[in-house]
Tab-separated table of C-alpha atoms in Angstrom:
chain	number	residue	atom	x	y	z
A	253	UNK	CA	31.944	31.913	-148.676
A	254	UNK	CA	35.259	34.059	-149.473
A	255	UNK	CA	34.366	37.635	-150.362
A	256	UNK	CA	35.268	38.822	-154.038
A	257	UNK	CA	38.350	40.579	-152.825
A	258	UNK	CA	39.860	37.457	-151.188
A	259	UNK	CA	39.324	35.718	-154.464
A	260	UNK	CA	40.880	38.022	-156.382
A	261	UNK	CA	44.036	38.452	-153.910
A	262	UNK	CA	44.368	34.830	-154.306
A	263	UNK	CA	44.453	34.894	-158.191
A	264	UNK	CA	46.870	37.764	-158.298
A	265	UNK	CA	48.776	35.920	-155.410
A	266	UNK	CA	48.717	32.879	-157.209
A	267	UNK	CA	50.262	34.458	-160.682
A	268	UNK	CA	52.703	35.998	-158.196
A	269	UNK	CA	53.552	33.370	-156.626
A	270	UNK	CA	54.008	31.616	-160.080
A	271	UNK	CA	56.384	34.384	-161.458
A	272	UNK	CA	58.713	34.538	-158.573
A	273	UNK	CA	59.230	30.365	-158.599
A	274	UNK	CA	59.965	30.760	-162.306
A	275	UNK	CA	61.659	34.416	-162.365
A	276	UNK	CA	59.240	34.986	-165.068
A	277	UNK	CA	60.918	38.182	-165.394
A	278	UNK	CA	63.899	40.160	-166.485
A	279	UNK	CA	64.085	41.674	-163.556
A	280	UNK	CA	63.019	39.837	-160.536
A	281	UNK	CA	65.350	38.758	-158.320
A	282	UNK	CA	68.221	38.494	-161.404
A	283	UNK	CA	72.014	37.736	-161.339
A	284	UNK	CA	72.474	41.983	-160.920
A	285	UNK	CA	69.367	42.167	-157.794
A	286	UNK	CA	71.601	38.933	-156.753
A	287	UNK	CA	74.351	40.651	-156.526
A	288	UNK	CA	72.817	43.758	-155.168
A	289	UNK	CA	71.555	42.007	-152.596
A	290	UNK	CA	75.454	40.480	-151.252
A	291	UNK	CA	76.926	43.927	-151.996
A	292	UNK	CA	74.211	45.720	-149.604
A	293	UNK	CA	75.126	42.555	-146.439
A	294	UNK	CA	78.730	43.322	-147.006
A	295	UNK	CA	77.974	46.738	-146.291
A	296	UNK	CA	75.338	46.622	-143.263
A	297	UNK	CA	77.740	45.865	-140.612
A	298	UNK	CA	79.654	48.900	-141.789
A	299	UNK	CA	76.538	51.550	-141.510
A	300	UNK	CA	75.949	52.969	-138.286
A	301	UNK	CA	72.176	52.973	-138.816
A	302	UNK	CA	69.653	51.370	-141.352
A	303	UNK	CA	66.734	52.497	-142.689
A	304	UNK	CA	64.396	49.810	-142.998
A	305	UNK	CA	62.171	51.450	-145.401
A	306	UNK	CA	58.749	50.456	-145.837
A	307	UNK	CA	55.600	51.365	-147.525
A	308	UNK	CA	53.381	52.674	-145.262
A	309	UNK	CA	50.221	51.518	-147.149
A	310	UNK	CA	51.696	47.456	-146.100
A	311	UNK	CA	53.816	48.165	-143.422
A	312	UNK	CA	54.163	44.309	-142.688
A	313	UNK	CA	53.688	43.238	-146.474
A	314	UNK	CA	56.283	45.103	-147.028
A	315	UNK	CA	59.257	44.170	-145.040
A	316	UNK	CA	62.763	43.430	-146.254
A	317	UNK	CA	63.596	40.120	-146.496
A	318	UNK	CA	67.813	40.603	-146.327
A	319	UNK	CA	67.584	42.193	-142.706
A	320	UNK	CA	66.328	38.639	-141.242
A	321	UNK	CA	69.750	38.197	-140.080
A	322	UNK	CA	71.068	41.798	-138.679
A	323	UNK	CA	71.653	41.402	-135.205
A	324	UNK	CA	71.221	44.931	-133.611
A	325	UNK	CA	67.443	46.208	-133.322
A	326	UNK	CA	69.647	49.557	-131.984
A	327	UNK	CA	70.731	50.281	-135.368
A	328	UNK	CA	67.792	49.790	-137.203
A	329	UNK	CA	64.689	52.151	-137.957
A	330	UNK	CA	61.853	51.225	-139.442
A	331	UNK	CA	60.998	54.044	-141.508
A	332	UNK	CA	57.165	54.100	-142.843
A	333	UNK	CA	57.464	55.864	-145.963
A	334	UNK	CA	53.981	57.244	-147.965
A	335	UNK	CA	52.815	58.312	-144.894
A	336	UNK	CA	50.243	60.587	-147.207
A	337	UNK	CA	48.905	57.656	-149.111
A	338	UNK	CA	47.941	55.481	-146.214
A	339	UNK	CA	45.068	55.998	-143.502
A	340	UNK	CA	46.549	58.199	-140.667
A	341	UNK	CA	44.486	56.534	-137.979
A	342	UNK	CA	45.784	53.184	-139.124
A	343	UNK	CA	49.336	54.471	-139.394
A	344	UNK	CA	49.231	55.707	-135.932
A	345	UNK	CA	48.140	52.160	-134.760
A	346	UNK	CA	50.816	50.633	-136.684
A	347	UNK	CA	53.342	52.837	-134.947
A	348	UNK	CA	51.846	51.843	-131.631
A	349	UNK	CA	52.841	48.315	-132.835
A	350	UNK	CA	55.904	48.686	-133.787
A	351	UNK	CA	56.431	50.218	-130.178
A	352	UNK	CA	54.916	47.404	-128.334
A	353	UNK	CA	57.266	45.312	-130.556
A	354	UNK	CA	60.002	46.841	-129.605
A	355	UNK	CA	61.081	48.167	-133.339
A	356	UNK	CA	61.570	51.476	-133.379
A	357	UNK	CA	59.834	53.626	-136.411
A	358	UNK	CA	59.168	56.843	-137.955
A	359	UNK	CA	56.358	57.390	-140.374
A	360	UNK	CA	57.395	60.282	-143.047
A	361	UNK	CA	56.324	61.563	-146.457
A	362	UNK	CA	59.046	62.117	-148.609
A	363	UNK	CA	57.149	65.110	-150.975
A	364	UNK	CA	56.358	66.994	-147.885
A	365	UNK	CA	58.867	69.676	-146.322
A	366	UNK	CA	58.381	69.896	-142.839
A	367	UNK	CA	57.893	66.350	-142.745
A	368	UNK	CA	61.109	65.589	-144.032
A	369	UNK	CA	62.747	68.241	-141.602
A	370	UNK	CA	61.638	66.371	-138.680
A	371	UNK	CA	62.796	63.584	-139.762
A	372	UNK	CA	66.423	64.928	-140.482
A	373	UNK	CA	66.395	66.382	-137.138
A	374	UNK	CA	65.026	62.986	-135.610
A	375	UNK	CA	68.266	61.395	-137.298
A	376	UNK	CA	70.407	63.922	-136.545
A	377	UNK	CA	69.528	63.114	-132.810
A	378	UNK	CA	69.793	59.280	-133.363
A	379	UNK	CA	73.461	59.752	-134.609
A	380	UNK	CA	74.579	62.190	-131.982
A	381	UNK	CA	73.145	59.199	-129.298
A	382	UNK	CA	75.288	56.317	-131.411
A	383	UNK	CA	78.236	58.375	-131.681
A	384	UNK	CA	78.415	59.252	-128.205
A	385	UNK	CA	77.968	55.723	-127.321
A	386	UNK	CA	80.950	55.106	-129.127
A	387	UNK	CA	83.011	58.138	-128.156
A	388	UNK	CA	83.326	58.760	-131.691
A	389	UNK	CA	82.664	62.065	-133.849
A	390	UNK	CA	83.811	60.554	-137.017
A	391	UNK	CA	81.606	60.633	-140.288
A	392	UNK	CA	78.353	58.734	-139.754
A	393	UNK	CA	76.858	56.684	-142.742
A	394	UNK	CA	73.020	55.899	-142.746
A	395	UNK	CA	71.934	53.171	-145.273
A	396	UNK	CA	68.342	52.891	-146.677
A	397	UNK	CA	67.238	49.345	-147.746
A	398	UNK	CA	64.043	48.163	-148.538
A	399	UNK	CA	62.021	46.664	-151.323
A	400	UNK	CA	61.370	48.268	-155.033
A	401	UNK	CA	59.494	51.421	-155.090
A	402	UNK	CA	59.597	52.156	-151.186
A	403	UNK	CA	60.609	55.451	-152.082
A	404	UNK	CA	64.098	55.285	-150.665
A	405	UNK	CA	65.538	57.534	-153.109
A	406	UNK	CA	63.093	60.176	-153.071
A	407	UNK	CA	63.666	59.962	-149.225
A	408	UNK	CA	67.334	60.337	-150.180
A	409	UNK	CA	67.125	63.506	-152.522
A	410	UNK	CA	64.747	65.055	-149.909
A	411	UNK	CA	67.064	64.691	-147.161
A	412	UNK	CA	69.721	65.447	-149.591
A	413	UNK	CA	68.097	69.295	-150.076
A	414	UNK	CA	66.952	69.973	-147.053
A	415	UNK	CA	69.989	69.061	-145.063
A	416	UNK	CA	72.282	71.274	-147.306
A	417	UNK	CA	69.864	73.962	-147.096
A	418	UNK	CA	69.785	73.716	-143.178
A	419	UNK	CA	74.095	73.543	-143.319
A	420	UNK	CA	74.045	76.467	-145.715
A	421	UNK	CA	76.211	74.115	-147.712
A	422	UNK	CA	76.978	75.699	-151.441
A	423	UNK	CA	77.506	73.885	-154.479
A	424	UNK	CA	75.855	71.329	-157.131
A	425	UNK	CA	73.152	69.034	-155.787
A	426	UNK	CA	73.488	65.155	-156.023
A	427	UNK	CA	70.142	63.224	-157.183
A	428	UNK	CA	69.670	59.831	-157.303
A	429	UNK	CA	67.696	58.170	-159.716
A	430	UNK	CA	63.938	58.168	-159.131
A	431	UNK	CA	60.888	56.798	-160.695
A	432	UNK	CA	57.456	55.496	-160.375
A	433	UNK	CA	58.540	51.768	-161.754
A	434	UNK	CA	60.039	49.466	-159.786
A	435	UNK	CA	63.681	48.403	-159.814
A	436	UNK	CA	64.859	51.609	-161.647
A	437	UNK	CA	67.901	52.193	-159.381
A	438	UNK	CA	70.632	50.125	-160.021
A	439	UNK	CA	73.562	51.330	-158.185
A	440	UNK	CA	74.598	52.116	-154.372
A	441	UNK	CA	74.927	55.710	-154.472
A	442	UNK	CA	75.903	58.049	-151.796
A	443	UNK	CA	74.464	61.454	-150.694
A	444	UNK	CA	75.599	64.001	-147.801
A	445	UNK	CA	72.760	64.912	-145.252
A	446	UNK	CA	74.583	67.182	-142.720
A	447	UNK	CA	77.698	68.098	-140.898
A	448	UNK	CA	79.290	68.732	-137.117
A	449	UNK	CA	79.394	66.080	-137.397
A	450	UNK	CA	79.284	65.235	-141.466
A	451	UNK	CA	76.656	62.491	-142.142
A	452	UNK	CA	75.776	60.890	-145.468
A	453	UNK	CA	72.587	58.665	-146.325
A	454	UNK	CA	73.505	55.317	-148.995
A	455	UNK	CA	70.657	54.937	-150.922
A	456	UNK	CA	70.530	51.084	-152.326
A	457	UNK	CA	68.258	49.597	-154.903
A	458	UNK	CA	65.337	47.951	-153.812
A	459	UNK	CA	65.390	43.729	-153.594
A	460	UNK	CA	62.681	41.568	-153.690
A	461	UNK	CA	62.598	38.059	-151.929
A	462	UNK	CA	64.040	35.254	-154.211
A	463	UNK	CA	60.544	33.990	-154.178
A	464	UNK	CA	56.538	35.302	-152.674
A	465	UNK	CA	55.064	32.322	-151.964
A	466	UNK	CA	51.807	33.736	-149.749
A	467	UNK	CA	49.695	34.716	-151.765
A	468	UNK	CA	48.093	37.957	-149.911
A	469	UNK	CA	51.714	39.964	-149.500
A	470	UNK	CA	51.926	39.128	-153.620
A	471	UNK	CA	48.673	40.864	-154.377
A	472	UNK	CA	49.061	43.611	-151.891
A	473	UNK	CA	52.810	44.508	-153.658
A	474	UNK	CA	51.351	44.327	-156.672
A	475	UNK	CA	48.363	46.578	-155.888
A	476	UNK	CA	50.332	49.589	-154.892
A	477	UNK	CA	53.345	49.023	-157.566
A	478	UNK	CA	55.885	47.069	-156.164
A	479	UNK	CA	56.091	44.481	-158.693
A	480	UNK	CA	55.610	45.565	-162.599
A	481	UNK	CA	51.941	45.591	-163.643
A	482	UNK	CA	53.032	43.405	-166.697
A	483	UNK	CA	52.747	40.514	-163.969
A	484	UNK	CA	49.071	40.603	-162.467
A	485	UNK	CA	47.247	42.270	-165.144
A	486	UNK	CA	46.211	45.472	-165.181
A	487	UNK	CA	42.882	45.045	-165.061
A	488	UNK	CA	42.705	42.562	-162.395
A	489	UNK	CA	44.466	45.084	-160.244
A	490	UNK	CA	41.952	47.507	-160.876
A	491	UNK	CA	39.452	44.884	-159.951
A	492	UNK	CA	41.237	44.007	-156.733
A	493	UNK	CA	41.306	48.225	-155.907
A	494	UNK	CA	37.212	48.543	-156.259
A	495	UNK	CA	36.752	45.585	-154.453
A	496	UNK	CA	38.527	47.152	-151.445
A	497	UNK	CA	36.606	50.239	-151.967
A	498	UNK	CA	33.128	48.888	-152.590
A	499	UNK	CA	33.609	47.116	-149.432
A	500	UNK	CA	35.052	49.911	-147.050
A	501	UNK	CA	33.895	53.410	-146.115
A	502	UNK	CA	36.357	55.857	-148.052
A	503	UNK	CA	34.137	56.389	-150.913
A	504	UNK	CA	31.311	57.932	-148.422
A	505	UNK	CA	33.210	61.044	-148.412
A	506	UNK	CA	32.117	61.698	-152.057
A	507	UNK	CA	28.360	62.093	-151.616
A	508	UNK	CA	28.614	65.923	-152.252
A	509	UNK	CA	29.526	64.991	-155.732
A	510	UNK	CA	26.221	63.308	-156.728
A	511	UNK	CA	24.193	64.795	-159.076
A	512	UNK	CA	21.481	62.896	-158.181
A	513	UNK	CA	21.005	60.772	-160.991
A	514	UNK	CA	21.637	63.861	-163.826
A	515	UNK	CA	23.740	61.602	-165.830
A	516	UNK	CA	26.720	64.498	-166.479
A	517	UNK	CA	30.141	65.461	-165.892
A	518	UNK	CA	31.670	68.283	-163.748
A	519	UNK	CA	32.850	69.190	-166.952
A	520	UNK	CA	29.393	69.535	-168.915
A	521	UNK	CA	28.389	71.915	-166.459
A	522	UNK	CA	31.216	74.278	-166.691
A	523	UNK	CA	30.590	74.259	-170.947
A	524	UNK	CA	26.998	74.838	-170.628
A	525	UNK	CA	27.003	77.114	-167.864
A	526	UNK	CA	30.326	79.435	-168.556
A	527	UNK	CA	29.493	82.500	-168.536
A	528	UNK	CA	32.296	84.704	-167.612
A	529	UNK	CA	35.840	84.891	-169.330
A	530	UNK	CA	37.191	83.165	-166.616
A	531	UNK	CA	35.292	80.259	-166.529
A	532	UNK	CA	35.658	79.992	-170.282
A	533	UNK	CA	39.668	80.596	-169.966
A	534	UNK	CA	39.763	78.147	-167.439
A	535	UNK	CA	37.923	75.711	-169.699
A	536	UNK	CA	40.257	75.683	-171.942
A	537	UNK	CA	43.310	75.187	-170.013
A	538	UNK	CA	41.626	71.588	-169.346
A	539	UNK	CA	43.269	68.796	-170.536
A	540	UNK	CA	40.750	65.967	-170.822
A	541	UNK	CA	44.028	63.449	-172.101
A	542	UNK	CA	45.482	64.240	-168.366
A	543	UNK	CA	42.938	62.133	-166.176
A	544	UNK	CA	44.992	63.539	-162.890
A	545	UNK	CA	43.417	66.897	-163.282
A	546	UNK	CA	40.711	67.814	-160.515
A	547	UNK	CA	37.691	67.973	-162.578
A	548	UNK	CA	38.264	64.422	-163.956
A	549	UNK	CA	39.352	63.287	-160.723
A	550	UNK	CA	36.240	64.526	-158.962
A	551	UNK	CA	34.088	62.690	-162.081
A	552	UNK	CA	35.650	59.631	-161.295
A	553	UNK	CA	35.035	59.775	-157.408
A	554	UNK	CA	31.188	60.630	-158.380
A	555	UNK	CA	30.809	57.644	-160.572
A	556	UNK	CA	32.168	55.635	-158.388
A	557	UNK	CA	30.484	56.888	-155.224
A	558	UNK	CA	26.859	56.528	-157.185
A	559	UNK	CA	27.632	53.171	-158.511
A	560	UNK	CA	28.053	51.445	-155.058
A	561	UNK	CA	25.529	54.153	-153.239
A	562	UNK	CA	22.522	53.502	-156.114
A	563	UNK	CA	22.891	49.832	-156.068
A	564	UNK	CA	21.796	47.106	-153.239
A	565	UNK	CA	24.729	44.541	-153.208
A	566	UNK	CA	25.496	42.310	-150.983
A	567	UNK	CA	28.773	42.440	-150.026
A	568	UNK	CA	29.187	39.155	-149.076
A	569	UNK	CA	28.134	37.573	-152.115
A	570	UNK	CA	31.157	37.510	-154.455
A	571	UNK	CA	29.319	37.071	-157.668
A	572	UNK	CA	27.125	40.686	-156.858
A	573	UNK	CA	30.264	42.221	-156.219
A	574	UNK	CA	32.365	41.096	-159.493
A	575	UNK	CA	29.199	42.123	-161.145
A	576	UNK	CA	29.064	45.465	-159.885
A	577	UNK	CA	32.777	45.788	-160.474
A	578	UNK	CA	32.732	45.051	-164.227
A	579	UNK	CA	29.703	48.051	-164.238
A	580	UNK	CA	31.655	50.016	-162.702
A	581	UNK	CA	34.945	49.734	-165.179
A	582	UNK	CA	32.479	50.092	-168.186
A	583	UNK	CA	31.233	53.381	-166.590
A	584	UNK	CA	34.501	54.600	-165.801
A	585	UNK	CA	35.290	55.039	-169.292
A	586	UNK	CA	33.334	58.335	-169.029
A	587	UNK	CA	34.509	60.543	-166.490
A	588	UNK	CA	38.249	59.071	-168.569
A	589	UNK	CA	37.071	60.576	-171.671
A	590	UNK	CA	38.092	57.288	-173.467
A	591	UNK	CA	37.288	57.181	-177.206
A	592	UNK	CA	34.400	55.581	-177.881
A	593	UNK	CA	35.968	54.129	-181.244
A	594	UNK	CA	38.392	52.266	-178.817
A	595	UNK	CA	37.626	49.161	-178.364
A	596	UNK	CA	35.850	47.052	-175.402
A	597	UNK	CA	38.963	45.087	-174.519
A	598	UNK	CA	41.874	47.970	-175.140
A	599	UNK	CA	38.904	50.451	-173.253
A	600	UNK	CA	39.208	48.606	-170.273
A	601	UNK	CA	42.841	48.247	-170.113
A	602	UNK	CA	43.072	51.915	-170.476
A	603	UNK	CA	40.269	52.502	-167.812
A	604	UNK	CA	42.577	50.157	-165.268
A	605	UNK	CA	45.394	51.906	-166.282
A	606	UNK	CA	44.303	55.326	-165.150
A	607	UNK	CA	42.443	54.142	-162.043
A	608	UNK	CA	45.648	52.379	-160.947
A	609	UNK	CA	47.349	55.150	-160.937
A	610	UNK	CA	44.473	57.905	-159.244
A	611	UNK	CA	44.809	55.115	-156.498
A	612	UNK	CA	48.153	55.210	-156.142
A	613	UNK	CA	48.652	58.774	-156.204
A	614	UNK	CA	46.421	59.046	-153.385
A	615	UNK	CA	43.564	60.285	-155.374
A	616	UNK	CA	40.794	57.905	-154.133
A	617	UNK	CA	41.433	57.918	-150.865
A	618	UNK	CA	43.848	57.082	-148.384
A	619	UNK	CA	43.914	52.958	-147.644
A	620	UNK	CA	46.258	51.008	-145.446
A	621	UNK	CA	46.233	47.135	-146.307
A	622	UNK	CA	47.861	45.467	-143.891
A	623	UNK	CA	46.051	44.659	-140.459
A	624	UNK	CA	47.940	44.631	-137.247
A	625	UNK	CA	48.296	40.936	-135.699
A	626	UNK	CA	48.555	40.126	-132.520
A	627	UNK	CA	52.080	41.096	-131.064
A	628	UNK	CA	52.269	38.192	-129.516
A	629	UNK	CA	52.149	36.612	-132.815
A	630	UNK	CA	55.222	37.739	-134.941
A	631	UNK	CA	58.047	39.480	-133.889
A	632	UNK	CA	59.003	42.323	-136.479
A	633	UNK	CA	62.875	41.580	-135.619
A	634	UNK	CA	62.766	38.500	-137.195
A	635	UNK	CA	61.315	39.306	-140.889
A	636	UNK	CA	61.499	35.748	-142.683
């Protein structure tokens, strides 16, 4: 019998699927990603590296579709972006992969400093190596590629800062565009990275395939944002993220939360119990609207972590599961603070809407969906 997550994947694959063959939407794949996508292959041959980035959450899901045909594996990095989001152990593994594959990579967080600082220097190396292999100390351009909402341009305006810091250049900083929805960067933009010798990073928008016809990759880019929630549903992407975390072992890192069966919230606590001015100020600077705020957040990971803990579900049979998930999106609307005047239907939409988003934020733990295959059954240089 197929586990309540595969089911799910395969409905959200399905509508996926669906959407793509129909472009059942303003944006996928239309006449300006079309033309996106010829202006970036005119340009590729004239890069001295790309920057395959990729989301390091589905670092095969994930993959981008127009490099199928570049020729030189020399001049291509994989770069696994959202490093922070994904499990380390697995990322580590998937780097091993990439090795044995013969596909160089580099796994990064764009938000982080020092992370970003290797990788500049890792770069910086990389370009030194090409140019000397071509006896050249001209201008070197690096081009990032990769699918909507891989982060590419927050890579860019990291590099961007930290490489002018580190040349002690002076004058106004370049940003390009970035945002949490997919497909918000429209143009090719260009932004310098560092000098001796001078080296500037393209940052492109993100394509999607002309069409995502398995149905696993669909529900996997739609899980972590990829494709506009609008498409899936919003609440059957929340149901697809508790099925993956009823089944796994991230939520058994909450136990310290439970309050064994009390019934309240972080936040009841801290009302009954203030006693000091400092407890009470910091009361009030909570924002019970804001659901990314700590003492929510930690409500949230207690419910959840008592739901599956208290109850004895078998995993394996799908209708127990689905059953525990829909208890677990009606008791979710607690630790939210959703109105109770709101209701049942618009309740859960808003419930799915915030859990979404604690998930991918890295709130609720740290998941990696994509398993490695065998090496000896794909090769990463040829993406179709």
């Amino acid at each position: 019998m197929e586990t309540a997550t595969a089911v799910l994947a395969q409905r959200i694959g399905a509508v996926i699927r669906r959407a793509s063959k129909k472009r059942a939407s303003d944006w996928w794949y239309s006449p300006h990603m079309a033309a996106t996508s010829s202006a970036i292959a005119e340009r590729l041959p004239l890069a001295d590296l790309i920057l395959e980035v990729r989301d390091a959450r589905v670092p095969l899901s994930s993959k981008y579709e127009l490099l199928k045909n570049f020729p030189s594996p020399l001049r291509r990095i994989v770069v696994l972006n959202k490093m922070d989001l994904a499990n380390s152990s697995r990322t580590k593994e998937w780097m091993r992969y990439f090795e044995l594959t013969n596909c160089e990579s580099f796994a990064v967080n764009s938000h982080n400093r020092e992370s970003i600082k290797q990788f500049l220097n890792f770069l910086q190396a990389k370009v030194r190596e090409l140019k000397k292999m071509d006896n050249s100390c001209s201008t070197a351009a690096i081009m990032l590629v990769g699918i909507p909402n891989a982060g590419k341009s927050a890579l860019a305006n990291s590099l961007h800062n930290i490489g002018r810091i580190s040349a002690a250049e002076k004058g106004k900083l370049k940003h390009a565009v970035v945002s949490s929805q997919p497909c918000e960067t429209k143009d090719i933009s260009s932004l310098k990275i560092a000098s001796n010798p001078n080296v500037y990073v393209l940052d492109t928008p993100g394509v999607l395939p002309p069409d995502i016809s398995d149905f696993e990759t669909g529900s996997k880019l739609a899980l972590i944002g990829t494709l506009r929630d609008s498409l899936a549903g919003k609440k059957q992407l929340a149901q697809l993220f508790l099925s993956i975390l009823d089944s796994g072992r991230e939520y058994k890192q909450w136990e310290n939360l439970s309050t064994s069966g009390s019934g309240r919230l972080s936040v009841d606590f801290r009302e009954e119990y203030s006693g000091s001015s400092e407890i009470e100020t910091r009361r009030k600077r909570q924002y019970p609207s804001d659901h990314t705020q700590d003492f929510i957040v930690q409500d949230v990971r207690r419910v959840l972590y008592e739901s599956i803990s208290s109850t004895c579900v078998n995993l394996r049979c799908r209708k127990e599961v689905l059953r525990l998930i829909e208890l677990q999106l009606a008791a979710l609307r607690k630790p939210f603070r959703i109105p109770l005047e709101l209701g049942e239907e618009d309740a859960c939409i808003r419930v799915s809407e915030k859990l979404l988003n604690l998930y991918r934020i890295g709130r609720l733990g740290h998941f990696t969906l994509d398993s490695i295959p065998n090496p000896k059954d794909i090769d990463l240089h040829d993406t179709s």
